[in-house]
Coordinates of C-alpha atoms in Angstrom, one line a residue:
M658 CA 64.8 -65.6 139.3
E659 CA 66.4 -68.7 137.6
C660 CA 65.6 -71.7 139.8
P661 CA 68.0 -74.7 139.8
H662 CA 65.5 -77.0 141.5
L663 CA 62.9 -77.4 138.8
S664 CA 64.3 -80.7 137.3
S665 CA 64.0 -82.5 140.6
S666 CA 60.7 -80.9 141.8
V667 CA 58.4 -80.8 138.7
C668 CA 57.3 -84.4 138.4
I669 CA 53.6 -84.3 137.7
A670 CA 52.1 -84.8 134.2
P671 CA 50.6 -81.6 132.8
D672 CA 47.2 -83.3 132.4
S673 CA 47.4 -85.1 135.7
A674 CA 44.2 -86.9 136.8
K675 CA 45.2 -86.2 140.4
F676 CA 44.1 -82.6 140.2
P677 CA 40.8 -81.8 142.1
N678 CA 37.6 -81.1 140.2
G679 CA 36.3 -77.6 139.5
S680 CA 38.2 -74.4 138.7
P681 CA 41.8 -74.2 140.0
S682 CA 41.2 -70.7 141.6
S683 CA 38.5 -72.3 143.9
W684 CA 40.4 -75.4 144.9
C685 CA 40.4 -76.1 148.6
C686 CA 43.4 -76.7 150.8
S687 CA 43.7 -80.4 151.6
V688 CA 44.3 -79.6 155.3
C689 CA 42.1 -76.7 156.3
R690 CA 39.7 -76.7 153.3
S691 CA 40.1 -73.0 152.7
N692 CA 39.7 -71.9 149.1
K693 CA 41.7 -68.7 149.6
S694 CA 45.0 -68.6 147.8
P695 CA 45.3 -72.3 146.7
W696 CA 48.7 -73.5 145.6
V697 CA 49.4 -76.9 143.9
C698 CA 52.6 -78.8 144.5
L699 CA 54.4 -79.6 141.2
T700 CA 55.8 -82.8 142.7
C701 CA 52.7 -84.6 143.9
S702 CA 49.8 -82.3 142.7
S703 CA 48.4 -81.8 146.3
V704 CA 46.7 -78.5 147.0
H705 CA 47.4 -76.4 150.0
C706 CA 46.7 -72.8 151.1
G707 CA 49.4 -70.0 150.8
R708 CA 51.5 -68.4 153.5
Y709 CA 49.1 -65.5 153.8
V710 CA 46.2 -67.8 154.8
N711 CA 47.3 -70.7 157.0
G712 CA 50.6 -71.5 155.3
H713 CA 49.9 -75.2 154.7
A714 CA 51.7 -75.1 151.3
K715 CA 54.9 -74.2 153.0
K716 CA 54.4 -76.8 155.8
H717 CA 53.9 -79.4 153.1
Y718 CA 57.4 -78.5 151.7
E719 CA 58.9 -78.5 155.2
D720 CA 57.4 -81.9 156.1
A721 CA 58.7 -83.4 152.9
Q722 CA 62.3 -82.5 153.9
I723 CA 62.0 -84.7 157.0
P724 CA 63.6 -88.1 156.1
L725 CA 61.3 -91.1 156.4
T726 CA 63.0 -93.5 158.9
N727 CA 60.4 -96.3 158.9
H728 CA 59.9 -96.7 155.1
K729 CA 62.5 -97.3 152.4
K730 CA 62.1 -94.7 149.7
S731 CA 62.8 -95.2 146.1
E732 CA 65.5 -93.2 144.3
K733 CA 62.8 -91.2 142.5
Q734 CA 61.1 -90.3 145.8
E735 CA 64.4 -89.2 147.3
K736 CA 65.1 -86.8 144.4
A737 CA 61.6 -85.3 144.6
Q738 CA 61.8 -82.3 146.9
H739 CA 58.3 -80.9 146.8
T740 CA 60.0 -77.4 146.7
V741 CA 58.1 -75.9 143.7
C742 CA 54.4 -75.0 143.7
M743 CA 52.1 -72.9 141.5
D744 CA 49.5 -70.3 142.4
C745 CA 46.2 -71.7 141.1
S746 CA 44.9 -68.1 140.6
S747 CA 47.8 -66.2 139.0
Y748 CA 49.7 -69.3 137.8
S749 CA 52.9 -67.9 139.2
T750 CA 55.6 -70.4 140.2
Y751 CA 57.4 -70.3 143.6
C752 CA 60.4 -72.2 144.9
Y753 CA 60.6 -72.6 148.7
R754 CA 64.3 -73.5 148.7
C755 CA 65.1 -70.4 146.7
D756 CA 62.4 -68.5 148.6
D757 CA 61.4 -66.5 145.5
F758 CA 59.2 -66.6 142.4
V759 CA 60.5 -68.6 139.4
V760 CA 60.8 -67.3 135.8
N761 CA 62.5 -70.3 134.1
D762 CA 61.2 -73.7 133.1
T763 CA 62.4 -77.3 132.7
K764 CA 64.0 -78.4 129.5
L765 CA 60.7 -80.1 128.5
G766 CA 58.7 -77.0 129.4
L767 CA 56.6 -78.8 132.1
V768 CA 55.9 -75.7 134.1
Q769 CA 54.3 -73.9 131.2
K770 CA 52.4 -77.1 130.2
V771 CA 50.9 -77.3 133.8
R772 CA 50.1 -73.6 133.7
E773 CA 48.3 -74.0 130.4
H774 CA 46.4 -77.0 131.7
L775 CA 45.2 -75.1 134.8
Q776 CA 44.1 -72.2 132.6
N777 CA 42.1 -74.6 130.5
L778 CA 40.5 -76.1 133.6
E779 CA 39.6 -72.6 134.8
N780 CA 38.1 -71.6 131.4
S781 CA 36.1 -74.8 131.2
A782 CA 34.7 -74.3 134.7
F783 CA 33.9 -70.7 133.9
T784 CA 32.0 -71.7 130.7
A785 CA 30.0 -74.4 132.5
D786 CA 29.1 -72.1 135.4
R787 CA 28.3 -69.0 133.3
H788 CA 24.6 -69.6 132.8
R789 CA 24.0 -70.5 136.4
K790 CA 25.6 -67.3 137.6
R791 CA 23.8 -65.2 135.0
K792 CA 20.4 -66.5 136.2
L793 CA 21.3 -65.8 139.8
L794 CA 22.3 -62.2 139.0
E795 CA 19.1 -61.7 136.9
N796 CA 16.9 -62.9 139.8
S797 CA 18.4 -60.5 142.3
S798 CA 17.7 -56.8 142.2
L799 CA 20.5 -54.3 141.9
N800 CA 19.8 -52.8 145.3
S801 CA 19.7 -56.0 147.3
K802 CA 22.2 -58.1 145.4
L803 CA 24.6 -59.9 147.7
L804 CA 27.8 -61.5 146.5
K805 CA 29.9 -64.0 148.4
V806 CA 33.6 -63.2 147.8
N807 CA 35.8 -65.9 149.2
G808 CA 33.6 -66.5 152.2
S809 CA 32.6 -62.9 152.9
T810 CA 29.2 -61.6 152.0
T811 CA 29.1 -58.0 150.7
A812 CA 26.8 -55.8 148.6
I813 CA 29.8 -54.6 146.5
C814 CA 31.1 -56.8 143.8
A815 CA 34.8 -56.2 143.3
T816 CA 36.3 -57.8 140.2
G817 CA 39.8 -59.2 140.0
L818 CA 42.3 -59.0 137.0
R819 CA 43.7 -62.1 135.4
N820 CA 47.5 -62.5 135.4
L821 CA 48.6 -62.7 131.8
G822 CA 52.1 -63.9 132.7
N823 CA 53.9 -61.8 135.4
T824 CA 51.5 -58.9 134.9
C825 CA 50.8 -58.5 138.6
F826 CA 52.7 -55.2 138.5
M827 CA 50.1 -53.9 136.0
N828 CA 47.1 -55.4 137.9
A829 CA 48.1 -53.8 141.2
I830 CA 48.4 -50.3 139.6
L831 CA 45.1 -50.7 137.7
Q832 CA 43.2 -51.8 140.9
S833 CA 44.7 -48.9 142.8
L834 CA 43.7 -46.3 140.2
S835 CA 40.2 -47.8 139.9
N836 CA 39.6 -46.9 143.5
I837 CA 40.6 -43.3 143.2
E838 CA 37.0 -42.1 142.6
Q839 CA 37.5 -38.8 140.8
F840 CA 40.1 -40.2 138.4
C841 CA 38.2 -43.4 137.7
C842 CA 34.8 -41.6 137.2
Y843 CA 36.4 -39.3 134.6
F844 CA 37.4 -42.2 132.3
K845 CA 34.2 -44.2 132.9
E846 CA 32.2 -41.2 131.7
L847 CA 34.1 -40.8 128.5
P848 CA 32.3 -42.0 125.3
A849 CA 33.4 -45.2 123.8
V850 CA 35.2 -45.2 120.4
E851 CA 32.7 -44.9 117.5
L852 CA 32.8 -46.0 113.9
R853 CA 31.6 -43.1 111.9
N854 CA 30.7 -44.7 108.6
G855 CA 28.8 -47.6 107.2
K856 CA 26.0 -49.6 108.9
T857 CA 27.7 -49.4 112.3
A858 CA 27.9 -45.6 112.4
G859 CA 27.0 -44.2 115.8
R860 CA 27.5 -47.5 117.6
R861 CA 29.9 -47.9 120.5
T862 CA 32.8 -50.2 119.7
Y863 CA 36.1 -51.1 121.1
H864 CA 39.7 -51.4 119.9
T865 CA 40.7 -55.0 119.2
R866 CA 43.7 -56.6 117.6
S867 CA 41.8 -57.2 114.4
Q868 CA 41.3 -53.5 113.9
G869 CA 44.9 -52.9 113.1
E870 CA 48.0 -51.7 114.9
N871 CA 47.4 -48.0 113.9
N872 CA 44.0 -48.0 115.6
V873 CA 45.1 -48.6 119.2
S874 CA 44.0 -46.2 122.0
L875 CA 45.4 -46.4 125.5
V876 CA 42.6 -44.1 126.8
E877 CA 39.9 -46.4 125.4
E878 CA 41.3 -49.6 126.7
F879 CA 42.0 -48.0 130.1
R880 CA 38.4 -46.8 130.1
K881 CA 37.1 -50.3 129.2
T882 CA 39.2 -51.9 132.0
L883 CA 38.0 -49.4 134.7
C884 CA 34.3 -50.0 133.6
A885 CA 34.8 -53.7 134.0
L886 CA 36.3 -53.6 137.5
W887 CA 33.2 -52.6 139.5
Q888 CA 30.4 -53.6 137.2
G889 CA 29.2 -56.5 139.4
S890 CA 30.8 -59.5 137.7
Q891 CA 32.0 -62.4 139.9
T892 CA 34.5 -63.5 137.3
A893 CA 38.0 -62.0 136.9
F894 CA 38.4 -59.6 134.0
S895 CA 41.2 -60.3 131.5
P896 CA 43.0 -57.0 130.5
E897 CA 44.4 -58.6 127.4
S898 CA 43.4 -55.7 125.1
L899 CA 45.0 -53.1 127.4
F900 CA 48.2 -55.2 127.7
Y901 CA 48.4 -55.3 123.9
V902 CA 48.2 -51.5 123.7
V903 CA 50.8 -51.3 126.4
W904 CA 53.1 -53.5 124.4
K905 CA 52.5 -51.4 121.3
I906 CA 53.2 -47.9 122.8
M907 CA 55.5 -48.8 125.7
P908 CA 58.3 -51.1 124.3
N909 CA 59.9 -51.3 127.8
F910 CA 57.0 -53.5 129.0
R911 CA 57.0 -56.0 126.1
G912 CA 57.4 -59.6 127.1
Y913 CA 56.4 -61.5 130.2
Q914 CA 59.2 -60.5 132.6
Q915 CA 58.4 -59.0 136.0
Q916 CA 58.4 -55.2 135.8
D917 CA 58.6 -52.4 138.4
A918 CA 55.0 -51.3 139.3
H919 CA 56.1 -47.7 140.0
E920 CA 57.9 -47.4 136.6
F921 CA 54.7 -48.8 134.9
M922 CA 52.5 -46.3 136.7
R923 CA 54.6 -43.4 135.6
Y924 CA 54.6 -44.6 131.9
L925 CA 50.9 -45.2 132.1
L926 CA 50.0 -41.7 133.5
D927 CA 52.4 -40.0 131.1
H928 CA 50.9 -41.7 128.0
L929 CA 47.3 -41.2 129.2
H930 CA 48.3 -37.5 129.6
L931 CA 49.8 -37.2 126.1
E932 CA 46.9 -39.0 124.4
L933 CA 44.3 -36.8 126.2
Q934 CA 46.2 -33.7 125.2
G935 CA 45.5 -34.6 121.6
G936 CA 41.8 -35.0 122.1
F937 CA 39.8 -38.3 122.3
N938 CA 37.1 -39.7 120.0
G939 CA 36.6 -36.3 118.3
I940 CA 36.1 -34.5 121.5
S941 CA 38.7 -32.0 122.6
R942 CA 40.5 -32.5 125.8
S943 CA 39.6 -29.0 127.0
S944 CA 35.8 -29.5 126.5
I945 CA 35.9 -32.7 128.5
L946 CA 37.6 -31.0 131.4
Q947 CA 35.2 -28.1 131.3
E948 CA 32.3 -30.5 131.6
N949 CA 33.7 -31.8 134.9
S950 CA 33.1 -29.0 137.3
T951 CA 35.2 -30.5 140.0
L952 CA 38.4 -30.0 138.0
S953 CA 38.6 -26.2 138.0
A954 CA 41.4 -24.2 136.5
S955 CA 42.9 -23.4 139.9
N956 CA 43.5 -27.1 140.4
K957 CA 45.4 -27.8 137.2
C958 CA 49.1 -28.4 137.0
C959 CA 50.6 -28.5 133.6
I960 CA 53.3 -31.0 132.7
N961 CA 54.5 -31.2 129.1
G962 CA 52.0 -28.8 127.8
A963 CA 48.3 -28.3 128.5
S964 CA 46.6 -29.7 131.5
T965 CA 44.6 -33.0 131.5
V966 CA 42.7 -35.0 134.1
V967 CA 46.1 -36.7 134.9
T968 CA 47.8 -33.4 135.9
A969 CA 44.6 -32.0 137.4
I970 CA 44.4 -34.8 139.9
F971 CA 48.0 -36.1 140.4
G972 CA 49.8 -32.9 139.5
G973 CA 51.7 -30.9 142.2
I974 CA 54.6 -28.4 142.1
L975 CA 57.9 -28.5 143.9
Q976 CA 60.2 -25.6 144.6
N977 CA 63.9 -26.7 144.3
E978 CA 66.0 -24.2 146.3
V979 CA 69.8 -24.3 145.9
N980 CA 72.3 -22.1 147.8
C981 CA 75.9 -21.6 147.0
L982 CA 78.0 -22.1 150.2
I983 CA 80.8 -19.8 148.9
C984 CA 78.9 -16.6 147.9
G985 CA 75.4 -17.3 149.3
T986 CA 73.7 -17.0 145.9
E987 CA 70.2 -18.6 146.0
S988 CA 68.7 -20.3 143.0
R989 CA 65.0 -21.3 142.8
K990 CA 63.3 -23.6 140.3
F991 CA 59.7 -24.9 140.2
D992 CA 59.2 -28.5 139.0
P993 CA 55.9 -30.1 138.4
F994 CA 55.4 -33.7 139.7
L995 CA 52.9 -36.5 139.5
D996 CA 54.4 -38.5 142.5
L997 CA 57.1 -38.1 145.1
S998 CA 59.9 -40.7 145.4
L999 CA 61.0 -40.9 149.0
D1000 CA 64.2 -42.5 150.4
I1001 CA 63.9 -44.8 153.4
P1002 CA 66.4 -43.3 155.9
S1003 CA 69.5 -45.5 156.3
Q1004 CA 69.2 -45.7 160.1
F1005 CA 65.9 -47.6 159.8
R1006 CA 66.9 -50.2 157.1
N1007 CA 67.6 -53.1 159.5
K1008 CA 64.0 -53.1 160.9
R1009 CA 61.9 -55.4 158.8
S1010 CA 58.7 -55.7 160.8
K1011 CA 56.4 -53.4 162.9
N1012 CA 56.9 -55.4 166.1
Q1013 CA 60.6 -55.9 165.8
E1014 CA 62.5 -54.5 168.9
N1015 CA 65.6 -53.5 167.0
G1016 CA 65.4 -49.7 167.2
P1017 CA 62.6 -47.2 166.5
T1018 CA 60.0 -47.8 163.7
C1019 CA 60.4 -45.8 160.5
S1020 CA 57.4 -43.7 159.7
L1021 CA 56.2 -42.0 156.5
R1022 CA 56.9 -38.7 158.2
D1023 CA 60.5 -39.7 158.6
C1024 CA 60.7 -40.4 154.8
L1025 CA 59.0 -37.0 154.0
R1026 CA 61.3 -35.2 156.4
S1027 CA 64.3 -36.8 154.8
F1028 CA 63.0 -35.7 151.4
T1029 CA 62.5 -32.0 152.4
D1030 CA 65.4 -31.5 154.9
L1031 CA 68.3 -29.3 153.9
E1032 CA 70.9 -31.4 152.2
E1033 CA 74.5 -30.6 151.3
L1034 CA 75.3 -31.8 147.8
D1035 CA 78.4 -34.0 147.5
E1036 CA 81.4 -33.6 145.2
T1037 CA 79.7 -35.3 142.3
E1038 CA 76.8 -32.8 142.3
L1039 CA 78.6 -29.5 142.5
Y1040 CA 76.3 -26.5 141.6
M1041 CA 77.2 -24.2 138.8
C1042 CA 77.1 -20.8 140.5
H1043 CA 76.3 -18.0 138.1
K1044 CA 77.9 -15.4 140.4
C1045 CA 81.1 -17.4 141.1
K1046 CA 81.2 -18.5 137.4
K1047 CA 82.2 -22.0 138.4
K1048 CA 80.9 -25.2 140.2
Q1049 CA 80.7 -24.7 143.9
K1050 CA 79.6 -26.6 147.0
S1051 CA 76.0 -25.9 147.8
T1052 CA 72.9 -27.0 149.7
K1053 CA 69.6 -28.1 148.4
K1054 CA 66.1 -28.1 149.8
F1055 CA 62.7 -29.0 148.5
W1056 CA 59.5 -27.3 149.3
I1057 CA 56.0 -28.2 148.1
Q1058 CA 54.6 -25.2 146.4
K1059 CA 51.3 -26.8 145.4
L1060 CA 49.8 -30.1 146.7
P1061 CA 47.8 -32.3 144.3
K1062 CA 44.3 -33.7 144.8
V1063 CA 45.8 -37.2 145.0
L1064 CA 49.2 -37.4 146.6
C1065 CA 51.2 -40.4 145.3
L1066 CA 54.1 -41.4 147.5
H1067 CA 56.7 -43.9 146.2
L1068 CA 59.0 -45.5 148.7
K1069 CA 62.4 -46.3 147.2
R1070 CA 62.7 -49.9 148.1
F1071 CA 65.1 -50.9 145.3
H1072 CA 68.8 -49.7 145.2
W1073 CA 71.6 -50.5 142.9
T1074 CA 74.8 -51.9 144.4
A1075 CA 77.9 -52.7 142.3
Y1076 CA 76.2 -55.6 140.5
L1077 CA 72.7 -56.1 141.9
R1078 CA 69.5 -54.2 142.6
N1079 CA 68.7 -54.9 146.2
K1080 CA 65.5 -54.4 148.1
V1081 CA 65.1 -52.4 151.2
D1082 CA 62.6 -54.5 153.2
T1083 CA 62.1 -52.0 156.0
Y1084 CA 58.6 -51.7 157.5
V1085 CA 57.4 -48.1 157.1
E1086 CA 54.5 -47.0 159.3
F1087 CA 51.9 -44.9 157.5
P1088 CA 48.5 -43.4 158.6
L1089 CA 45.2 -44.4 157.2
R1090 CA 43.7 -41.0 157.8
G1091 CA 44.8 -37.5 158.4
L1092 CA 48.3 -37.3 156.8
D1093 CA 49.1 -33.7 157.4
M1094 CA 51.3 -32.1 154.7
K1095 CA 51.1 -28.5 155.9
C1096 CA 54.6 -28.4 157.4
Y1097 CA 56.1 -29.3 154.0
L1098 CA 54.4 -26.5 152.2
L1099 CA 56.3 -23.4 150.9
E1100 CA 53.5 -21.1 152.1
P1101 CA 51.4 -23.0 154.6
E1102 CA 49.5 -19.9 155.7
N1103 CA 47.8 -19.7 152.3
S1104 CA 46.2 -23.2 152.7
G1105 CA 43.1 -24.0 154.7
P1106 CA 43.3 -26.6 157.5
E1107 CA 41.5 -29.3 155.5
N1108 CA 43.4 -28.8 152.3
C1109 CA 46.6 -30.2 153.8
L1110 CA 45.0 -33.4 155.2
Y1111 CA 45.0 -36.6 153.2
D1112 CA 43.3 -40.0 153.7
L1113 CA 44.7 -43.3 152.3
A1114 CA 42.9 -44.7 149.2
A1115 CA 45.2 -47.5 148.0
V1116 CA 48.5 -49.2 148.7
V1117 CA 50.7 -51.2 146.3
V1118 CA 52.9 -53.9 148.0
H1119 CA 55.8 -55.8 146.6
H1120 CA 56.4 -59.4 148.0
G1121 CA 59.8 -60.9 147.4
S1122 CA 63.4 -59.9 147.3
G1123 CA 64.1 -58.3 143.9
V1124 CA 62.6 -55.9 141.4
G1125 CA 62.8 -58.5 138.6
S1126 CA 61.0 -61.1 140.6
G1127 CA 58.5 -61.3 143.4
H1128 CA 54.8 -60.5 143.3
Y1129 CA 52.7 -57.3 143.5
T1130 CA 49.3 -57.0 145.3
A1131 CA 47.2 -54.0 146.3
Y1132 CA 45.0 -52.8 149.1
A1133 CA 42.3 -50.3 148.3
T1134 CA 39.2 -48.8 150.0
H1135 CA 35.9 -48.7 148.3
E1136 CA 32.8 -47.2 149.9
G1137 CA 34.2 -47.7 153.4
R1138 CA 35.4 -51.3 152.9
W1139 CA 39.1 -52.4 152.4
F1140 CA 39.8 -54.9 149.7
H1141 CA 42.9 -56.9 149.0
F1142 CA 43.5 -57.3 145.2
N1143 CA 45.8 -60.3 144.4
D1144 CA 45.4 -60.6 140.6
S1145 CA 42.1 -62.5 140.0
T1146 CA 41.5 -63.0 143.7
V1147 CA 39.7 -60.2 145.6
T1148 CA 39.1 -60.5 149.4
L1149 CA 37.6 -58.3 152.0
T1150 CA 40.2 -57.3 154.6
D1151 CA 40.4 -54.9 157.6
E1152 CA 42.4 -51.8 158.5
D1153 CA 44.8 -53.6 160.8
T1154 CA 45.9 -55.9 157.9
V1155 CA 46.4 -52.9 155.7
L1156 CA 48.5 -51.1 158.3
K1157 CA 50.9 -54.1 158.6
A1158 CA 51.7 -54.0 154.9
K1159 CA 55.2 -53.1 153.7
A1160 CA 54.0 -50.3 151.3
Y1161 CA 55.8 -49.6 148.0
I1162 CA 53.4 -47.0 146.6
L1163 CA 50.8 -45.1 148.7
F1164 CA 47.9 -43.1 147.2
Y1165 CA 46.5 -40.4 149.5
V1166 CA 43.3 -38.5 148.5
E1167 CA 42.8 -34.9 149.6
R1168 CA 40.2 -34.7 152.4
Q1169 CA 37.1 -32.7 151.5
A1170 CA 36.2 -30.1 154.0
K1171 CA 32.6 -31.1 154.3
A1172 CA 33.2 -34.9 154.6
G1173 CA 35.9 -34.5 157.2
S1174 CA 37.5 -37.7 158.7
D1175 CA 34.3 -39.7 158.4
K1176 CA 34.8 -40.3 154.7
L1177 CA 37.1 -43.3 155.3

């Protein structure tokens, strides 16, 4: 959003000597000394923790609004509001008076100058610390290596993704997909791009900007990014090359404006699907699929041509059943899908938190039931009845004809009004384990008891009030542990925290019969 308070709140010099030492992403709160989610005030350069830690950054703003009765303030001090702060990890800017993320800048571009200065500090600290970290990693064995991630010791090293300028929507989707094991493993096992002539023939290489615009490959850059996310590095990975390819082949996502994470996910999966259909690195798509024994022909769902790993894992089939209310003629159509977009029923839209007493809590089952319930189409959606030879009133009902291996559920939190796209901030209760989809199947008797059960793998959350602003983070489970991915910051979390999240996109993985409910 465009913030009107920048001129009175951004007062510090871009190269202020008041900044603490070390990398900005590891700066400590001046009150509680926590290094989780540090925010720097753009009025006085003081550092405090974010609202999801102990909320001292917000308290700093609130305290600054209390007039000083015992001391006479200068005119400059009175104008300074301490309302705007910057995330030291993602470099996003937030205004507490607007209660939203900020996309504009001052006339002198001070916000961008501070952002660039923090990035330079981060890069300098990274360079100085690189050799020390490398020695520590070399001295520890792969089996016994322990990594301290924001105060929590774990044997798994999760890597964050740098925010390249409002790219949290992309980071949240990439982290979610990286924790869908079967999908991620497929891309990680692909061969790298090879140069087939000259002295470098046979070597593994990667697409870069210098290789020319016609040489970009979304599959290759996506593969590279997935390989980097769980390789054991303590430093955040910069998906710059992938973002460049996204700009090249997806014009809708050019620029540094905030984008819709669900829209990006659909574009990403569609383009991966199309590129894999044409073969990759000289290896046909069909031969790669045949090598992966877990993706059998019976599990493939074709969308826009031949099947790929995208449709084999995310692809399902819906039956759209329409009945004419005048003559009773029934029309059936089968539609493939990669995800299901679910409305949040209107009767729940006033309840914004799990513990709020205002009415019953909306559940994921309520949203699924609303999606599959019999619905009478309104006057703007009259059905062309072939028997009546004209448009008639009708009813519509969805059945799921085939469930996918990974069930992606998108909750419709953004709705257009006359002039604005508003957010539905309702809390929706969802299960971590055992989501039973059997009652939504067209032929449930043909499915085994375990084939209809799904366990949660990842959740994408939107923080803020609008689709063009706010911030995206993701929760995902990896080898039994839940992680919170907030751009370059990755922290261990627990199931209770995940269950309190206001989900925007949910990724459920089909439960394997042998593993049962013990897998998560």
